[in-house]
Every structure is written in structure tokens, then in C-alpha cells.
Amino acid sequence: GVTVFPGGYSPDEIAYLSRRIDALLVEQADRAGGIEKLAEIGEHETLRCCLAHDEAFVRLAANRPVTDVCRQLLGDYIVLMQQNAIVNPPGRAHHQTACHRDLPYQHFVSSRPLAISALFCVDPFTRENGATIVLPGTHRIEQFPSDTLAAEIEQPVEAPAGSFLVFDSMLFHRAG
């Protein structure tokens, strides 16, 4: 249900993306009337539609290994549904820390993937700093398993900065 592969980006490119996300989050807050306004609706740590702000995010969305995997799994006609930058600060609850599917409210099983999620790691994903946690095989079941079973089967996915976590969008997962 999930794999990790290198994105092919240099440390300088990864650092640039990190700086741009931070700067764009500040700009977004300013446009919204302040960070407090965004915090009220739970959006203060999410940058929406990154590729509208910088060509570097367009290149990230068009990453060849990611688009090749998408074409292999979905066919030649693929559509980018969303591109967000999520900041998960340590020690704080965030909407991404709850188990979810990237295709929410879909409670059925498909024999083929409906969508593919690709998480780009600006920072290393480790057990210590909050790697994404997946519930293996849950893209093949309709309903969320019990909390007890989820706690038993959950697995953090570690990945170095600059790599992608790629998985079926119906796989239950959460931020660490």
C-alpha cells in the first residue's frame, strides 16, 4: 500500500522549498488578516495551492518518477487534485494527526486505485520527529478498523528529506 523513493532533488532545492513554504505561510496569514484568523479555522499550518505561487512547486508536482507511477496505476489520463504543504509542529495536535483517507467519505473498495497520494518530505520523516503512520492494507477495506486494531497494525514510514511517500489514496494514514 505504500512505498518510498528518492525525489531526485539536491539539498539546495529541498532547502529552497522549505524556505518558500515558510515565507508563503506568512504571506497567506497576512492576506487572511493574521495567523489568528487562520488558526480559528484550523488552516494556520496548511499552505494551499502551492503551485500557484512558485514554479518550484510546479516542478515538484510534475516529478517524473511520481507521474510515471501514477500513469502505471491509473492510466495515461491523470489529474493533480491538490497540492498542499502541511506543517506538523511537534507536540501539537493537527487535523492531519487523525487517521484519514485522502479521498474522504469514500467507504467502498475498488479493485484498482482511484487516486494516488504522493507526500514529499521536506524534512526527514523519522519515528522521533513524527513520520507518517500508515495502516497497511486498509485501502482494501471499506470501513475504518477499530481503534484497537489500528493501534496494533499502525506503522511509521521513515523517509529521508527529498523523498516521496507514494500510496493508494484510500489507505488510512495520519501524521505522526
JSON list of C-alpha atoms in Angstrom, two decimals, residues 27-142:
[
{"chain": "A", "resi": 27, "resn": "GLU", "atom": "CA", "xyz": [2.10, 35.79, 3.22]},
{"chain": "A", "resi": 28, "resn": "GLN", "atom": "CA", "xyz": [-1.04, 33.65, 3.38]},
{"chain": "A", "resi": 29, "resn": "ALA", "atom": "CA", "xyz": [-1.62, 34.67, 7.01]},
{"chain": "A", "resi": 30, "resn": "ASP", "atom": "CA", "xyz": [-1.14, 38.34, 6.13]},
{"chain": "A", "resi": 31, "resn": "ARG", "atom": "CA", "xyz": [-3.71, 38.08, 3.30]},
{"chain": "A", "resi": 32, "resn": "ALA", "atom": "CA", "xyz": [-6.16, 36.37, 5.67]},
{"chain": "A", "resi": 33, "resn": "GLY", "atom": "CA", "xyz": [-5.89, 39.11, 8.29]},
{"chain": "A", "resi": 34, "resn": "GLY", "atom": "CA", "xyz": [-3.41, 37.39, 10.57]},
{"chain": "A", "resi": 35, "resn": "ILE", "atom": "CA", "xyz": [-2.37, 33.97, 11.79]},
{"chain": "A", "resi": 36, "resn": "GLU", "atom": "CA", "xyz": [-5.13, 34.07, 14.42]},
{"chain": "A", "resi": 37, "resn": "LYS", "atom": "CA", "xyz": [-7.82, 34.18, 11.72]},
{"chain": "A", "resi": 38, "resn": "LEU", "atom": "CA", "xyz": [-6.39, 31.09, 10.06]},
{"chain": "A", "resi": 39, "resn": "ALA", "atom": "CA", "xyz": [-5.96, 29.34, 13.40]},
{"chain": "A", "resi": 40, "resn": "GLU", "atom": "CA", "xyz": [-9.67, 29.82, 14.11]},
{"chain": "A", "resi": 41, "resn": "ILE", "atom": "CA", "xyz": [-10.48, 27.61, 11.14]},
{"chain": "A", "resi": 42, "resn": "GLY", "atom": "CA", "xyz": [-7.52, 25.23, 11.55]},
{"chain": "A", "resi": 43, "resn": "GLU", "atom": "CA", "xyz": [-5.67, 26.50, 8.48]},
{"chain": "A", "resi": 44, "resn": "HIS", "atom": "CA", "xyz": [-2.67, 28.24, 10.06]},
{"chain": "A", "resi": 45, "resn": "GLU", "atom": "CA", "xyz": [-0.31, 25.34, 9.32]},
{"chain": "A", "resi": 46, "resn": "THR", "atom": "CA", "xyz": [-1.53, 24.47, 5.83]},
{"chain": "A", "resi": 47, "resn": "LEU", "atom": "CA", "xyz": [-0.39, 26.22, 2.67]},
{"chain": "A", "resi": 48, "resn": "ARG", "atom": "CA", "xyz": [-2.98, 25.71, -0.07]},
{"chain": "A", "resi": 49, "resn": "CYS", "atom": "CA", "xyz": [-2.32, 25.52, -3.82]},
{"chain": "A", "resi": 50, "resn": "CYS", "atom": "CA", "xyz": [1.45, 25.86, -3.63]},
{"chain": "A", "resi": 51, "resn": "LEU", "atom": "CA", "xyz": [2.00, 25.65, -7.36]},
{"chain": "A", "resi": 52, "resn": "ALA", "atom": "CA", "xyz": [0.16, 28.94, -7.86]},
{"chain": "A", "resi": 53, "resn": "HIS", "atom": "CA", "xyz": [2.98, 30.72, -6.01]},
{"chain": "A", "resi": 54, "resn": "ASP", "atom": "CA", "xyz": [6.26, 29.38, -7.34]},
{"chain": "A", "resi": 55, "resn": "GLU", "atom": "CA", "xyz": [7.49, 27.44, -10.36]},
{"chain": "A", "resi": 56, "resn": "ALA", "atom": "CA", "xyz": [9.45, 25.15, -8.00]},
{"chain": "A", "resi": 57, "resn": "PHE", "atom": "CA", "xyz": [6.13, 23.67, -6.82]},
{"chain": "A", "resi": 58, "resn": "VAL", "atom": "CA", "xyz": [5.04, 23.11, -10.41]},
{"chain": "A", "resi": 59, "resn": "ARG", "atom": "CA", "xyz": [8.24, 21.13, -10.98]},
{"chain": "A", "resi": 60, "resn": "LEU", "atom": "CA", "xyz": [7.57, 19.20, -7.77]},
{"chain": "A", "resi": 61, "resn": "ALA", "atom": "CA", "xyz": [4.05, 18.32, -8.96]},
{"chain": "A", "resi": 62, "resn": "ALA", "atom": "CA", "xyz": [5.46, 17.15, -12.30]},
{"chain": "A", "resi": 63, "resn": "ASN", "atom": "CA", "xyz": [8.15, 14.94, -10.73]},
{"chain": "A", "resi": 64, "resn": "ARG", "atom": "CA", "xyz": [8.78, 12.26, -13.35]},
{"chain": "A", "resi": 65, "resn": "PRO", "atom": "CA", "xyz": [9.04, 9.21, -11.07]},
{"chain": "A", "resi": 66, "resn": "VAL", "atom": "CA", "xyz": [5.78, 10.20, -9.34]},
{"chain": "A", "resi": 67, "resn": "THR", "atom": "CA", "xyz": [3.90, 10.84, -12.58]},
{"chain": "A", "resi": 68, "resn": "ASP", "atom": "CA", "xyz": [5.27, 7.56, -14.01]},
{"chain": "A", "resi": 69, "resn": "VAL", "atom": "CA", "xyz": [3.89, 5.62, -11.02]},
{"chain": "A", "resi": 70, "resn": "CYS", "atom": "CA", "xyz": [0.56, 7.42, -11.36]},
{"chain": "A", "resi": 71, "resn": "ARG", "atom": "CA", "xyz": [0.35, 6.52, -15.03]},
{"chain": "A", "resi": 72, "resn": "GLN", "atom": "CA", "xyz": [1.24, 2.90, -14.30]},
{"chain": "A", "resi": 73, "resn": "LEU", "atom": "CA", "xyz": [-1.51, 2.66, -11.70]},
{"chain": "A", "resi": 74, "resn": "LEU", "atom": "CA", "xyz": [-4.17, 4.98, -13.12]},
{"chain": "A", "resi": 75, "resn": "GLY", "atom": "CA", "xyz": [-3.57, 5.11, -16.87]},
{"chain": "A", "resi": 76, "resn": "ASP", "atom": "CA", "xyz": [-2.44, 7.94, -19.12]},
{"chain": "A", "resi": 77, "resn": "TYR", "atom": "CA", "xyz": [-5.09, 10.44, -18.04]},
{"chain": "A", "resi": 78, "resn": "ILE", "atom": "CA", "xyz": [-4.08, 11.81, -14.65]},
{"chain": "A", "resi": 79, "resn": "VAL", "atom": "CA", "xyz": [-5.18, 14.97, -12.87]},
{"chain": "A", "resi": 80, "resn": "LEU", "atom": "CA", "xyz": [-3.50, 16.77, -9.99]},
{"chain": "A", "resi": 81, "resn": "MET", "atom": "CA", "xyz": [-6.28, 17.07, -7.42]},
{"chain": "A", "resi": 82, "resn": "GLN", "atom": "CA", "xyz": [-4.46, 19.18, -4.84]},
{"chain": "A", "resi": 83, "resn": "GLN", "atom": "CA", "xyz": [-1.06, 20.33, -3.72]},
{"chain": "A", "resi": 84, "resn": "ASN", "atom": "CA", "xyz": [-0.72, 21.50, -0.13]},
{"chain": "A", "resi": 85, "resn": "ALA", "atom": "CA", "xyz": [2.15, 21.99, 2.26]},
{"chain": "A", "resi": 86, "resn": "ILE", "atom": "CA", "xyz": [1.32, 20.75, 5.74]},
{"chain": "A", "resi": 87, "resn": "VAL", "atom": "CA", "xyz": [3.38, 21.81, 8.75]},
{"chain": "A", "resi": 88, "resn": "ASN", "atom": "CA", "xyz": [3.16, 19.39, 11.67]},
{"chain": "A", "resi": 89, "resn": "PRO", "atom": "CA", "xyz": [4.82, 21.04, 14.67]},
{"chain": "A", "resi": 90, "resn": "PRO", "atom": "CA", "xyz": [5.96, 18.72, 17.45]},
{"chain": "A", "resi": 91, "resn": "GLY", "atom": "CA", "xyz": [3.78, 18.29, 20.49]},
{"chain": "A", "resi": 92, "resn": "ARG", "atom": "CA", "xyz": [0.64, 19.80, 18.95]},
{"chain": "A", "resi": 93, "resn": "ALA", "atom": "CA", "xyz": [-2.49, 18.19, 17.61]},
{"chain": "A", "resi": 94, "resn": "HIS", "atom": "CA", "xyz": [-3.17, 18.95, 13.97]},
{"chain": "A", "resi": 95, "resn": "HIS", "atom": "CA", "xyz": [-6.01, 17.91, 11.69]},
{"chain": "A", "resi": 96, "resn": "GLN", "atom": "CA", "xyz": [-3.59, 15.58, 9.92]},
{"chain": "A", "resi": 97, "resn": "THR", "atom": "CA", "xyz": [-2.83, 13.64, 13.14]},
{"chain": "A", "resi": 98, "resn": "ALA", "atom": "CA", "xyz": [-6.21, 11.87, 12.95]},
{"chain": "A", "resi": 99, "resn": "CYS", "atom": "CA", "xyz": [-6.43, 8.78, 10.75]},
{"chain": "A", "resi": 100, "resn": "HIS", "atom": "CA", "xyz": [-7.93, 9.65, 7.41]},
{"chain": "A", "resi": 101, "resn": "ARG", "atom": "CA", "xyz": [-8.04, 8.80, 3.74]},
{"chain": "A", "resi": 102, "resn": "ASP", "atom": "CA", "xyz": [-7.03, 11.35, 1.14]},
{"chain": "A", "resi": 103, "resn": "LEU", "atom": "CA", "xyz": [-10.34, 10.58, -0.55]},
{"chain": "A", "resi": 104, "resn": "PRO", "atom": "CA", "xyz": [-12.53, 11.28, 2.47]},
{"chain": "A", "resi": 105, "resn": "TYR", "atom": "CA", "xyz": [-16.01, 9.85, 2.99]},
{"chain": "A", "resi": 106, "resn": "GLN", "atom": "CA", "xyz": [-15.41, 7.06, 0.49]},
{"chain": "A", "resi": 107, "resn": "HIS", "atom": "CA", "xyz": [-16.43, 3.82, 2.17]},
{"chain": "A", "resi": 108, "resn": "PHE", "atom": "CA", "xyz": [-16.17, 1.24, -0.55]},
{"chain": "A", "resi": 109, "resn": "VAL", "atom": "CA", "xyz": [-13.43, -0.92, -2.00]},
{"chain": "A", "resi": 110, "resn": "SER", "atom": "CA", "xyz": [-12.21, -0.63, -5.57]},
{"chain": "A", "resi": 111, "resn": "SER", "atom": "CA", "xyz": [-10.27, -3.32, -7.38]},
{"chain": "A", "resi": 112, "resn": "ARG", "atom": "CA", "xyz": [-7.93, -0.64, -8.77]},
{"chain": "A", "resi": 113, "resn": "PRO", "atom": "CA", "xyz": [-6.64, 2.59, -7.22]},
{"chain": "A", "resi": 114, "resn": "LEU", "atom": "CA", "xyz": [-8.91, 5.59, -7.63]},
{"chain": "A", "resi": 115, "resn": "ALA", "atom": "CA", "xyz": [-6.19, 8.08, -6.75]},
{"chain": "A", "resi": 116, "resn": "ILE", "atom": "CA", "xyz": [-2.55, 8.14, -5.68]},
{"chain": "A", "resi": 117, "resn": "SER", "atom": "CA", "xyz": [-1.12, 10.30, -2.90]},
{"chain": "A", "resi": 118, "resn": "ALA", "atom": "CA", "xyz": [2.48, 11.47, -3.02]},
{"chain": "A", "resi": 119, "resn": "LEU", "atom": "CA", "xyz": [3.87, 13.12, 0.12]},
{"chain": "A", "resi": 120, "resn": "PHE", "atom": "CA", "xyz": [7.11, 14.99, -0.46]},
{"chain": "A", "resi": 121, "resn": "CYS", "atom": "CA", "xyz": [9.40, 15.02, 2.56]},
{"chain": "A", "resi": 122, "resn": "VAL", "atom": "CA", "xyz": [10.91, 18.47, 3.00]},
{"chain": "A", "resi": 123, "resn": "ASP", "atom": "CA", "xyz": [12.35, 17.23, 6.31]},
{"chain": "A", "resi": 124, "resn": "PRO", "atom": "CA", "xyz": [13.36, 13.68, 7.17]},
{"chain": "A", "resi": 125, "resn": "PHE", "atom": "CA", "xyz": [10.43, 11.54, 8.31]},
{"chain": "A", "resi": 126, "resn": "THR", "atom": "CA", "xyz": [11.59, 9.59, 11.37]},
{"chain": "A", "resi": 127, "resn": "ARG", "atom": "CA", "xyz": [9.90, 7.86, 14.28]},
{"chain": "A", "resi": 128, "resn": "GLU", "atom": "CA", "xyz": [11.37, 10.53, 16.54]},
{"chain": "A", "resi": 129, "resn": "ASN", "atom": "CA", "xyz": [10.09, 13.56, 14.63]},
{"chain": "A", "resi": 130, "resn": "GLY", "atom": "CA", "xyz": [6.69, 12.25, 13.55]},
{"chain": "A", "resi": 131, "resn": "ALA", "atom": "CA", "xyz": [6.90, 10.08, 10.43]},
{"chain": "A", "resi": 132, "resn": "THR", "atom": "CA", "xyz": [3.62, 9.50, 8.62]},
{"chain": "A", "resi": 133, "resn": "ILE", "atom": "CA", "xyz": [1.87, 6.48, 10.09]},
{"chain": "A", "resi": 134, "resn": "VAL", "atom": "CA", "xyz": [0.00, 4.08, 7.81]},
{"chain": "A", "resi": 135, "resn": "LEU", "atom": "CA", "xyz": [-2.46, 1.29, 8.50]},
{"chain": "A", "resi": 136, "resn": "PRO", "atom": "CA", "xyz": [-1.22, -1.33, 6.00]},
{"chain": "A", "resi": 137, "resn": "GLY", "atom": "CA", "xyz": [-3.85, -2.96, 3.83]},
{"chain": "A", "resi": 138, "resn": "THR", "atom": "CA", "xyz": [-6.66, -0.59, 4.79]},
{"chain": "A", "resi": 139, "resn": "HIS", "atom": "CA", "xyz": [-7.03, 0.57, 1.20]},
{"chain": "A", "resi": 140, "resn": "ARG", "atom": "CA", "xyz": [-8.69, -2.83, 0.69]},
{"chain": "A", "resi": 141, "resn": "ILE", "atom": "CA", "xyz": [-11.35, -2.49, 3.39]},
{"chain": "A", "resi": 142, "resn": "GLU", "atom": "CA", "xyz": [-14.44, -0.32, 3.35]}
]
